[in-house]
């Protein structure tokens, strides 16, 4: 069964970019594009994930944009609440600043910063318990794909998620499938390969939760305006998590247009 009735999400993960002036320019350009040719919330949820110190200024700059552009944190602490945890930002502190969305489990966090399954589960629980929506990232490495383990790895990552999500919290979850070998490399998974994995993820979700057919599953990994239309045509690809191409307002907007449902 396809998930094609799902409203797509297109989220720009700015990663450790850009400088303030460039971020403000990017926002102004995006606002202009959305003003000239709006994309409604029924067509596509649009979000941007700036660095943590820019979350509030970006939110402020976007405050009168209609339809709303969601502001997404790139990470959250494994520690909950407040306390003596130097350098950390908890889910409760994000919520307190009206930041309602967060990425969890991005492969760069897993690979470079040691976010193991225990930490990721704590982050998921804390975020959901603080009533944040999460975009949970999964994906296999090139080595794992070549060893024929891609599906097993990704489904295990879905099981890790399922281990901590309460039944009533599933509606606050979006999944992003990002094969690690496609991130920042210019190599995209073919629409067929991506669709096949998304279908497997949906099958897995459907066995776990009644929300399985309603959960948006985004693709990430070198998404560009040039490949977005083909990816968007796949029934189980419900949007994109965009890195590099989200740093250019026009590219990002075109990707959102490619995924936006026609009304
Ligand atoms: P790129 O679009 O730059 O490949 O990055 C994808 C990504 O990691 C988004 O989270």
PDB file of C-alpha atoms and ligand atoms in Angstrom:
ATOM      1  CA  UNK A   1       0.000   0.000   0.000  1.00  0.00           C
ATOM      2  CA  UNK A   2       1.311   3.426  -0.725  1.00  0.00           C
ATOM      3  CA  UNK A   3       1.475   6.390   1.577  1.00  0.00           C
ATOM      4  CA  UNK A   4       0.672   8.843  -1.165  1.00  0.00           C
ATOM      5  CA  UNK A   5      -2.142  10.588   0.750  1.00  0.00           C
ATOM      6  CA  UNK A   6       0.413  11.884   3.181  1.00  0.00           C
ATOM      7  CA  UNK A   7       1.224  15.596   3.117  1.00  0.00           C
ATOM      8  CA  UNK A   8       4.910  15.769   2.133  1.00  0.00           C
ATOM      9  CA  UNK A   9       7.628  17.442   4.175  1.00  0.00           C
ATOM     10  CA  UNK A  10      10.614  19.235   2.708  1.00  0.00           C
ATOM     11  CA  UNK A  11      13.134  20.195   5.359  1.00  0.00           C
ATOM     12  CA  UNK A  12      16.449  21.957   4.832  1.00  0.00           C
ATOM     13  CA  UNK A  13      19.163  20.671   7.135  1.00  0.00           C
ATOM     14  CA  UNK A  14      21.651  23.523   7.141  1.00  0.00           C
ATOM     15  CA  UNK A  15      24.139  21.476   9.204  1.00  0.00           C
ATOM     16  CA  UNK A  16      27.079  23.624  10.461  1.00  0.00           C
ATOM     17  CA  UNK A  17      26.278  26.395   7.955  1.00  0.00           C
ATOM     18  CA  UNK A  18      25.931  29.316   7.103  1.00  0.00           C
ATOM     19  CA  UNK A  19      27.306  32.541   8.618  1.00  0.00           C
ATOM     20  CA  UNK A  20      24.639  34.870  10.045  1.00  0.00           C
ATOM     21  CA  UNK A  21      24.501  37.299   7.152  1.00  0.00           C
ATOM     22  CA  UNK A  22      24.136  34.464   4.662  1.00  0.00           C
ATOM     23  CA  UNK A  23      21.453  32.834   6.799  1.00  0.00           C
ATOM     24  CA  UNK A  24      19.446  36.042   6.865  1.00  0.00           C
ATOM     25  CA  UNK A  25      19.817  36.418   3.095  1.00  0.00           C
ATOM     26  CA  UNK A  26      18.728  32.828   2.595  1.00  0.00           C
ATOM     27  CA  UNK A  27      15.614  33.446   4.698  1.00  0.00           C
ATOM     28  CA  UNK A  28      14.781  36.660   2.855  1.00  0.00           C
ATOM     29  CA  UNK A  29      15.144  34.915  -0.507  1.00  0.00           C
ATOM     30  CA  UNK A  30      13.013  31.999   0.636  1.00  0.00           C
ATOM     31  CA  UNK A  31      10.343  34.341   1.990  1.00  0.00           C
ATOM     32  CA  UNK A  32      10.239  36.157  -1.331  1.00  0.00           C
ATOM     33  CA  UNK A  33       9.835  32.925  -3.285  1.00  0.00           C
ATOM     34  CA  UNK A  34       7.067  31.746  -0.960  1.00  0.00           C
ATOM     35  CA  UNK A  35       5.342  35.096  -1.196  1.00  0.00           C
ATOM     36  CA  UNK A  36       5.469  35.134  -5.007  1.00  0.00           C
ATOM     37  CA  UNK A  37       4.188  31.575  -5.344  1.00  0.00           C
ATOM     38  CA  UNK A  38       2.933  30.210  -1.999  1.00  0.00           C
ATOM     39  CA  UNK A  39       3.037  26.536  -1.153  1.00  0.00           C
ATOM     40  CA  UNK A  40       0.219  25.802   1.290  1.00  0.00           C
ATOM     41  CA  UNK A  41       0.459  23.571   4.372  1.00  0.00           C
ATOM     42  CA  UNK A  42      -1.949  21.191   2.656  1.00  0.00           C
ATOM     43  CA  UNK A  43       0.508  20.880  -0.220  1.00  0.00           C
ATOM     44  CA  UNK A  44       3.746  20.496   1.711  1.00  0.00           C
ATOM     45  CA  UNK A  45       5.185  21.134   5.161  1.00  0.00           C
ATOM     46  CA  UNK A  46       8.326  23.209   4.764  1.00  0.00           C
ATOM     47  CA  UNK A  47      11.004  23.440   7.446  1.00  0.00           C
ATOM     48  CA  UNK A  48      14.543  24.630   8.002  1.00  0.00           C
ATOM     49  CA  UNK A  49      17.036  23.348  10.559  1.00  0.00           C
ATOM     50  CA  UNK A  50      19.629  26.014  11.395  1.00  0.00           C
ATOM     51  CA  UNK A  51      22.488  25.783  13.893  1.00  0.00           C
ATOM     52  CA  UNK A  52      21.273  25.932  17.489  1.00  0.00           C
ATOM     53  CA  UNK A  53      22.354  29.519  18.183  1.00  0.00           C
ATOM     54  CA  UNK A  54      20.365  30.686  15.131  1.00  0.00           C
ATOM     55  CA  UNK A  55      17.124  28.868  15.962  1.00  0.00           C
ATOM     56  CA  UNK A  56      15.476  31.868  17.589  1.00  0.00           C
ATOM     57  CA  UNK A  57      16.650  34.497  15.112  1.00  0.00           C
ATOM     58  CA  UNK A  58      15.533  32.325  12.198  1.00  0.00           C
ATOM     59  CA  UNK A  59      12.202  31.746  13.914  1.00  0.00           C
ATOM     60  CA  UNK A  60      11.845  35.488  14.428  1.00  0.00           C
ATOM     61  CA  UNK A  61      12.663  36.215  10.775  1.00  0.00           C
ATOM     62  CA  UNK A  62      10.072  33.688   9.656  1.00  0.00           C
ATOM     63  CA  UNK A  63       7.341  34.695  12.071  1.00  0.00           C
ATOM     64  CA  UNK A  64       4.942  36.383   9.660  1.00  0.00           C
ATOM     65  CA  UNK A  65       5.463  33.976   6.798  1.00  0.00           C
ATOM     66  CA  UNK A  66       2.285  32.306   5.724  1.00  0.00           C
ATOM     67  CA  UNK A  67       2.086  29.392   5.333  1.00  0.00           C
ATOM     68  CA  UNK A  68       4.425  28.858   8.261  1.00  0.00           C
ATOM     69  CA  UNK A  69       7.938  27.542   7.755  1.00  0.00           C
ATOM     70  CA  UNK A  70       8.785  25.193  10.600  1.00  0.00           C
ATOM     71  CA  UNK A  71      12.004  25.747  12.513  1.00  0.00           C
ATOM     72  CA  UNK A  72      13.729  22.486  13.367  1.00  0.00           C
ATOM     73  CA  UNK A  73      16.583  21.861  15.803  1.00  0.00           C
ATOM     74  CA  UNK A  74      19.359  19.638  14.445  1.00  0.00           C
ATOM     75  CA  UNK A  75      19.808  17.732  17.682  1.00  0.00           C
ATOM     76  CA  UNK A  76      18.677  17.484  21.285  1.00  0.00           C
ATOM     77  CA  UNK A  77      20.402  16.429  24.471  1.00  0.00           C
ATOM     78  CA  UNK A  78      20.127  12.933  25.861  1.00  0.00           C
ATOM     79  CA  UNK A  79      19.628  14.663  29.217  1.00  0.00           C
ATOM     80  CA  UNK A  80      16.126  15.843  30.090  1.00  0.00           C
ATOM     81  CA  UNK A  81      14.952  19.004  31.807  1.00  0.00           C
ATOM     82  CA  UNK A  82      17.505  21.448  33.152  1.00  0.00           C
ATOM     83  CA  UNK A  83      20.686  20.919  35.118  1.00  0.00           C
ATOM     84  CA  UNK A  84      24.458  20.899  35.245  1.00  0.00           C
ATOM     85  CA  UNK A  85      25.146  19.604  31.734  1.00  0.00           C
ATOM     86  CA  UNK A  86      27.541  22.043  30.116  1.00  0.00           C
ATOM     87  CA  UNK A  87      26.987  22.569  26.428  1.00  0.00           C
ATOM     88  CA  UNK A  88      23.690  20.699  26.216  1.00  0.00           C
ATOM     89  CA  UNK A  89      20.236  21.819  25.063  1.00  0.00           C
ATOM     90  CA  UNK A  90      17.367  19.702  26.339  1.00  0.00           C
ATOM     91  CA  UNK A  91      14.031  18.981  24.709  1.00  0.00           C
ATOM     92  CA  UNK A  92      12.277  20.989  27.410  1.00  0.00           C
ATOM     93  CA  UNK A  93      14.482  24.016  26.694  1.00  0.00           C
ATOM     94  CA  UNK A  94      13.737  23.755  22.976  1.00  0.00           C
ATOM     95  CA  UNK A  95      10.016  23.575  23.717  1.00  0.00           C
ATOM     96  CA  UNK A  96      10.325  26.519  26.088  1.00  0.00           C
ATOM     97  CA  UNK A  97      11.720  28.528  23.151  1.00  0.00           C
ATOM     98  CA  UNK A  98       8.797  27.415  20.934  1.00  0.00           C
ATOM     99  CA  UNK A  99      11.009  25.147  18.872  1.00  0.00           C
ATOM    100  CA  UNK A 100       8.669  22.232  18.197  1.00  0.00           C
ATOM    101  CA  UNK A 101      10.671  20.025  15.822  1.00  0.00           C
ATOM    102  CA  UNK A 102      13.986  18.228  16.083  1.00  0.00           C
ATOM    103  CA  UNK A 103      16.146  15.877  14.028  1.00  0.00           C
ATOM    104  CA  UNK A 104      17.286  12.769  15.880  1.00  0.00           C
ATOM    105  CA  UNK A 105      19.763  10.125  14.774  1.00  0.00           C
ATOM    106  CA  UNK A 106      21.305  11.899  11.803  1.00  0.00           C
ATOM    107  CA  UNK A 107      24.157   9.748  10.483  1.00  0.00           C
ATOM    108  CA  UNK A 108      26.632  12.572  11.127  1.00  0.00           C
ATOM    109  CA  UNK A 109      25.633  12.483  14.813  1.00  0.00           C
ATOM    110  CA  UNK A 110      25.860   8.703  14.851  1.00  0.00           C
ATOM    111  CA  UNK A 111      29.211   8.513  13.043  1.00  0.00           C
ATOM    112  CA  UNK A 112      31.129  11.607  14.132  1.00  0.00           C
ATOM    113  CA  UNK A 113      29.696  12.366  17.574  1.00  0.00           C
ATOM    114  CA  UNK A 114      29.144   8.905  18.957  1.00  0.00           C
ATOM    115  CA  UNK A 115      25.357   8.931  19.112  1.00  0.00           C
ATOM    116  CA  UNK A 116      24.858   5.251  19.820  1.00  0.00           C
ATOM    117  CA  UNK A 117      21.549   3.467  20.207  1.00  0.00           C
ATOM    118  CA  UNK A 118      21.330   4.207  23.944  1.00  0.00           C
ATOM    119  CA  UNK A 119      21.827   7.941  23.426  1.00  0.00           C
ATOM    120  CA  UNK A 120      19.482   8.020  20.465  1.00  0.00           C
ATOM    121  CA  UNK A 121      16.741   6.274  22.415  1.00  0.00           C
ATOM    122  CA  UNK A 122      17.140   8.779  25.265  1.00  0.00           C
ATOM    123  CA  UNK A 123      16.952  11.660  22.800  1.00  0.00           C
ATOM    124  CA  UNK A 124      13.814  10.253  21.198  1.00  0.00           C
ATOM    125  CA  UNK A 125      12.101   9.696  24.564  1.00  0.00           C
ATOM    126  CA  UNK A 126      13.031  13.126  25.872  1.00  0.00           C
ATOM    127  CA  UNK A 127      11.888  14.860  22.700  1.00  0.00           C
ATOM    128  CA  UNK A 128       8.566  13.049  22.557  1.00  0.00           C
ATOM    129  CA  UNK A 129       7.917  13.445  26.272  1.00  0.00           C
ATOM    130  CA  UNK A 130       8.492  17.199  25.862  1.00  0.00           C
ATOM    131  CA  UNK A 131       5.897  17.126  23.030  1.00  0.00           C
ATOM    132  CA  UNK A 132       8.380  17.827  20.260  1.00  0.00           C
ATOM    133  CA  UNK A 133       7.891  16.328  16.817  1.00  0.00           C
ATOM    134  CA  UNK A 134      10.888  14.362  15.654  1.00  0.00           C
ATOM    135  CA  UNK A 135      12.384  13.655  12.288  1.00  0.00           C
ATOM    136  CA  UNK A 136      14.150  10.376  12.918  1.00  0.00           C
ATOM    137  CA  UNK A 137      16.995   9.588  10.509  1.00  0.00           C
ATOM    138  CA  UNK A 138      17.959   6.103   9.405  1.00  0.00           C
ATOM    139  CA  UNK A 139      20.301   4.812   6.725  1.00  0.00           C
ATOM    140  CA  UNK A 140      23.002   2.333   5.874  1.00  0.00           C
ATOM    141  CA  UNK A 141      26.658   2.831   4.940  1.00  0.00           C
ATOM    142  CA  UNK A 142      28.086   1.870   1.559  1.00  0.00           C
ATOM    143  CA  UNK A 143      29.809  -1.113   3.162  1.00  0.00           C
ATOM    144  CA  UNK A 144      26.541  -2.327   4.631  1.00  0.00           C
ATOM    145  CA  UNK A 145      24.726  -1.873   1.321  1.00  0.00           C
ATOM    146  CA  UNK A 146      27.412  -3.757  -0.571  1.00  0.00           C
ATOM    147  CA  UNK A 147      27.230  -6.561   1.982  1.00  0.00           C
ATOM    148  CA  UNK A 148      23.487  -6.845   1.304  1.00  0.00           C
ATOM    149  CA  UNK A 149      22.636  -5.615   4.812  1.00  0.00           C
ATOM    150  CA  UNK A 150      20.938  -2.312   3.983  1.00  0.00           C
ATOM    151  CA  UNK A 151      17.393  -3.435   4.746  1.00  0.00           C
ATOM    152  CA  UNK A 152      18.343  -5.207   7.953  1.00  0.00           C
ATOM    153  CA  UNK A 153      20.264  -2.168   9.244  1.00  0.00           C
ATOM    154  CA  UNK A 154      17.486   0.259   8.464  1.00  0.00           C
ATOM    155  CA  UNK A 155      14.761  -1.964   9.923  1.00  0.00           C
ATOM    156  CA  UNK A 156      16.828  -2.382  13.074  1.00  0.00           C
ATOM    157  CA  UNK A 157      17.012   1.410  13.352  1.00  0.00           C
ATOM    158  CA  UNK A 158      13.209   1.485  13.031  1.00  0.00           C
ATOM    159  CA  UNK A 159      12.995  -1.134  15.812  1.00  0.00           C
ATOM    160  CA  UNK A 160      15.236   1.055  17.993  1.00  0.00           C
ATOM    161  CA  UNK A 161      12.694   3.827  17.511  1.00  0.00           C
ATOM    162  CA  UNK A 162       9.748   1.538  18.185  1.00  0.00           C
ATOM    163  CA  UNK A 163      11.336   0.431  21.446  1.00  0.00           C
ATOM    164  CA  UNK A 164      10.806   3.861  22.972  1.00  0.00           C
ATOM    165  CA  UNK A 165       7.798   5.408  21.226  1.00  0.00           C
ATOM    166  CA  UNK A 166       4.490   5.137  23.053  1.00  0.00           C
ATOM    167  CA  UNK A 167       1.454   4.298  20.890  1.00  0.00           C
ATOM    168  CA  UNK A 168      -0.016   7.798  21.231  1.00  0.00           C
ATOM    169  CA  UNK A 169       3.300   9.424  20.206  1.00  0.00           C
ATOM    170  CA  UNK A 170       3.608   7.961  16.703  1.00  0.00           C
ATOM    171  CA  UNK A 171       1.749  10.822  15.102  1.00  0.00           C
ATOM    172  CA  UNK A 172       4.632  13.094  16.149  1.00  0.00           C
ATOM    173  CA  UNK A 173       7.142  11.159  14.087  1.00  0.00           C
ATOM    174  CA  UNK A 174       8.504  11.631  10.608  1.00  0.00           C
ATOM    175  CA  UNK A 175      11.135   9.231   9.269  1.00  0.00           C
ATOM    176  CA  UNK A 176      14.015  10.261   7.015  1.00  0.00           C
ATOM    177  CA  UNK A 177      15.812   7.562   5.062  1.00  0.00           C
ATOM    178  CA  UNK A 178      19.285   8.859   4.274  1.00  0.00           C
ATOM    179  CA  UNK A 179      21.696   6.299   2.838  1.00  0.00           C
ATOM    180  CA  UNK A 180      25.054   7.471   4.178  1.00  0.00           C
ATOM    181  CA  UNK A 181      26.795   6.954   0.841  1.00  0.00           C
ATOM    182  CA  UNK A 182      24.410   9.415  -0.790  1.00  0.00           C
ATOM    183  CA  UNK A 183      24.950  12.256   1.694  1.00  0.00           C
ATOM    184  CA  UNK A 184      26.943  15.141   0.285  1.00  0.00           C
ATOM    185  CA  UNK A 185      28.387  12.918  -2.429  1.00  0.00           C
ATOM    186  CA  UNK A 186      26.225  13.900  -5.391  1.00  0.00           C
ATOM    187  CA  UNK A 187      25.216  10.207  -5.610  1.00  0.00           C
ATOM    188  CA  UNK A 188      21.491   9.781  -5.069  1.00  0.00           C
ATOM    189  CA  UNK A 189      19.843   6.441  -4.540  1.00  0.00           C
ATOM    190  CA  UNK A 190      17.897   5.667  -7.708  1.00  0.00           C
ATOM    191  CA  UNK A 191      14.191   6.390  -7.288  1.00  0.00           C
ATOM    192  CA  UNK A 192      13.605   2.613  -7.575  1.00  0.00           C
ATOM    193  CA  UNK A 193      16.083   1.767  -4.795  1.00  0.00           C
ATOM    194  CA  UNK A 194      14.818   4.574  -2.603  1.00  0.00           C
ATOM    195  CA  UNK A 195      11.184   3.564  -3.162  1.00  0.00           C
ATOM    196  CA  UNK A 196      12.031  -0.075  -2.380  1.00  0.00           C
ATOM    197  CA  UNK A 197      13.574   0.896   0.962  1.00  0.00           C
ATOM    198  CA  UNK A 198      10.752   3.306   1.772  1.00  0.00           C
ATOM    199  CA  UNK A 199       8.227   0.545   1.085  1.00  0.00           C
ATOM    200  CA  UNK A 200      10.128  -1.756   3.468  1.00  0.00           C
ATOM    201  CA  UNK A 201      10.174   0.951   6.125  1.00  0.00           C
ATOM    202  CA  UNK A 202       6.444   1.471   5.682  1.00  0.00           C
ATOM    203  CA  UNK A 203       5.818  -2.254   5.918  1.00  0.00           C
ATOM    204  CA  UNK A 204       7.841  -2.330   9.144  1.00  0.00           C
ATOM    205  CA  UNK A 205       6.007   0.682  10.565  1.00  0.00           C
ATOM    206  CA  UNK A 206       2.640  -0.807   9.684  1.00  0.00           C
ATOM    207  CA  UNK A 207       3.460  -3.880  11.741  1.00  0.00           C
ATOM    208  CA  UNK A 208       4.364  -1.689  14.695  1.00  0.00           C
ATOM    209  CA  UNK A 209       1.804   1.109  14.673  1.00  0.00           C
ATOM    210  CA  UNK A 210      -1.589   1.979  13.257  1.00  0.00           C
ATOM    211  CA  UNK A 211       0.053   5.244  12.124  1.00  0.00           C
ATOM    212  CA  UNK A 212       2.230   3.313   9.639  1.00  0.00           C
ATOM    213  CA  UNK A 213       0.200   4.307   6.602  1.00  0.00           C
ATOM    214  CA  UNK A 214       0.115   7.935   7.728  1.00  0.00           C
ATOM    215  CA  UNK A 215       3.776   8.403   8.652  1.00  0.00           C
ATOM    216  CA  UNK A 216       5.753  10.598   6.270  1.00  0.00           C
ATOM    217  CA  UNK A 217       8.970   8.926   5.097  1.00  0.00           C
ATOM    218  CA  UNK A 218      11.413  11.459   3.648  1.00  0.00           C
ATOM    219  CA  UNK A 219      14.381  10.698   1.456  1.00  0.00           C
ATOM    220  CA  UNK A 220      17.711  12.430   2.034  1.00  0.00           C
ATOM    221  CA  UNK A 221      21.031  12.271   0.219  1.00  0.00           C
ATOM    222  CA  UNK A 222      22.019  14.643  -2.573  1.00  0.00           C
ATOM    223  CA  UNK A 223      18.455  15.751  -3.290  1.00  0.00           C
ATOM    224  CA  UNK A 224      18.520  18.517  -5.890  1.00  0.00           C
ATOM    225  CA  UNK A 225      15.907  20.206  -8.066  1.00  0.00           C
ATOM    226  CA  UNK A 226      17.146  17.954 -10.896  1.00  0.00           C
ATOM    227  CA  UNK A 227      16.263  14.685  -9.143  1.00  0.00           C
ATOM    228  CA  UNK A 228      13.412  15.834  -6.891  1.00  0.00           C
ATOM    229  CA  UNK A 229      10.616  15.338  -9.425  1.00  0.00           C
ATOM    230  CA  UNK A 230      11.484  11.688  -9.986  1.00  0.00           C
ATOM    231  CA  UNK A 231      11.850  11.010  -6.276  1.00  0.00           C
ATOM    232  CA  UNK A 232       8.577  12.803  -5.562  1.00  0.00           C
ATOM    233  CA  UNK A 233       6.771  10.539  -8.035  1.00  0.00           C
ATOM    234  CA  UNK A 234       7.499   7.474  -5.848  1.00  0.00           C
ATOM    235  CA  UNK A 235       4.458   6.547  -3.749  1.00  0.00           C
ATOM    236  CA  UNK A 236       6.310   5.996  -0.470  1.00  0.00           C
ATOM    237  CA  UNK A 237       8.667   8.964  -0.724  1.00  0.00           C
ATOM    238  CA  UNK A 238       6.810  11.678   1.163  1.00  0.00           C
ATOM    239  CA  UNK A 239       9.308  14.482   1.006  1.00  0.00           C
ATOM    240  CA  UNK A 240      12.972  15.249   1.380  1.00  0.00           C
ATOM    241  CA  UNK A 241      15.572  16.099   3.979  1.00  0.00           C
ATOM    242  CA  UNK A 242      17.873  18.362   2.029  1.00  0.00           C
ATOM    243  CA  UNK A 243      21.441  19.284   2.945  1.00  0.00           C
ATOM    244  CA  UNK A 244      23.600  21.171   0.448  1.00  0.00           C
ATOM    245  CA  UNK A 245      20.782  22.257  -1.867  1.00  0.00           C
ATOM    246  CA  UNK A 246      18.890  23.837   1.050  1.00  0.00           C
ATOM    247  CA  UNK A 247      21.579  26.513   1.366  1.00  0.00           C
ATOM    248  CA  UNK A 248      20.324  28.064  -1.845  1.00  0.00           C
ATOM    249  CA  UNK A 249      16.776  29.414  -1.527  1.00  0.00           C
ATOM    250  CA  UNK A 250      15.868  28.807  -5.140  1.00  0.00           C
ATOM    251  CA  UNK A 251      17.064  25.189  -5.178  1.00  0.00           C
ATOM    252  CA  UNK A 252      15.323  24.491  -1.901  1.00  0.00           C
ATOM    253  CA  UNK A 253      12.104  26.122  -3.062  1.00  0.00           C
ATOM    254  CA  UNK A 254      12.180  24.132  -6.308  1.00  0.00           C
ATOM    255  CA  UNK A 255      12.550  20.905  -4.336  1.00  0.00           C
ATOM    256  CA  UNK A 256       9.556  21.880  -2.199  1.00  0.00           C
ATOM    257  CA  UNK A 257       7.607  22.641  -5.368  1.00  0.00           C
ATOM    258  CA  UNK A 258       8.514  19.224  -6.775  1.00  0.00           C
ATOM    259  CA  UNK A 259       7.066  17.487  -3.715  1.00  0.00           C
ATOM    260  CA  UNK A 260       4.086  19.806  -3.131  1.00  0.00           C
ATOM    261  CA  UNK A 261       0.777  18.177  -3.859  1.00  0.00           C
ATOM    262  CA  UNK A 262      -1.278  19.839  -6.529  1.00  0.00           C
ATOM    263  CA  UNK A 263      -4.515  21.156  -5.040  1.00  0.00           C
TER     264      UNK A 263
HETATM  265  P1  LIG B   1      23.006  16.428   1.178  1.00  0.00           P
HETATM  266  O1  LIG B   1      21.674  16.854   0.598  1.00  0.00           O
HETATM  267  O2  LIG B   1      24.006  17.524   1.198  1.00  0.00           O
HETATM  268  O3  LIG B   1      23.485  15.171   0.551  1.00  0.00           O
HETATM  269  O4  LIG B   1      22.728  16.091   2.740  1.00  0.00           O
HETATM  270  C1  LIG B   1      21.707  15.222   3.074  1.00  0.00           C
HETATM  271  C2  LIG B   1      21.529  15.246   4.538  1.00  0.00           C
HETATM  272  O5  LIG B   1      22.355  14.736   5.278  1.00  0.00           O
HETATM  273  C3  LIG B   1      20.340  15.925   5.086  1.00  0.00           C
HETATM  274  O6  LIG B   1      20.177  15.650   6.434  1.00  0.00           O
END
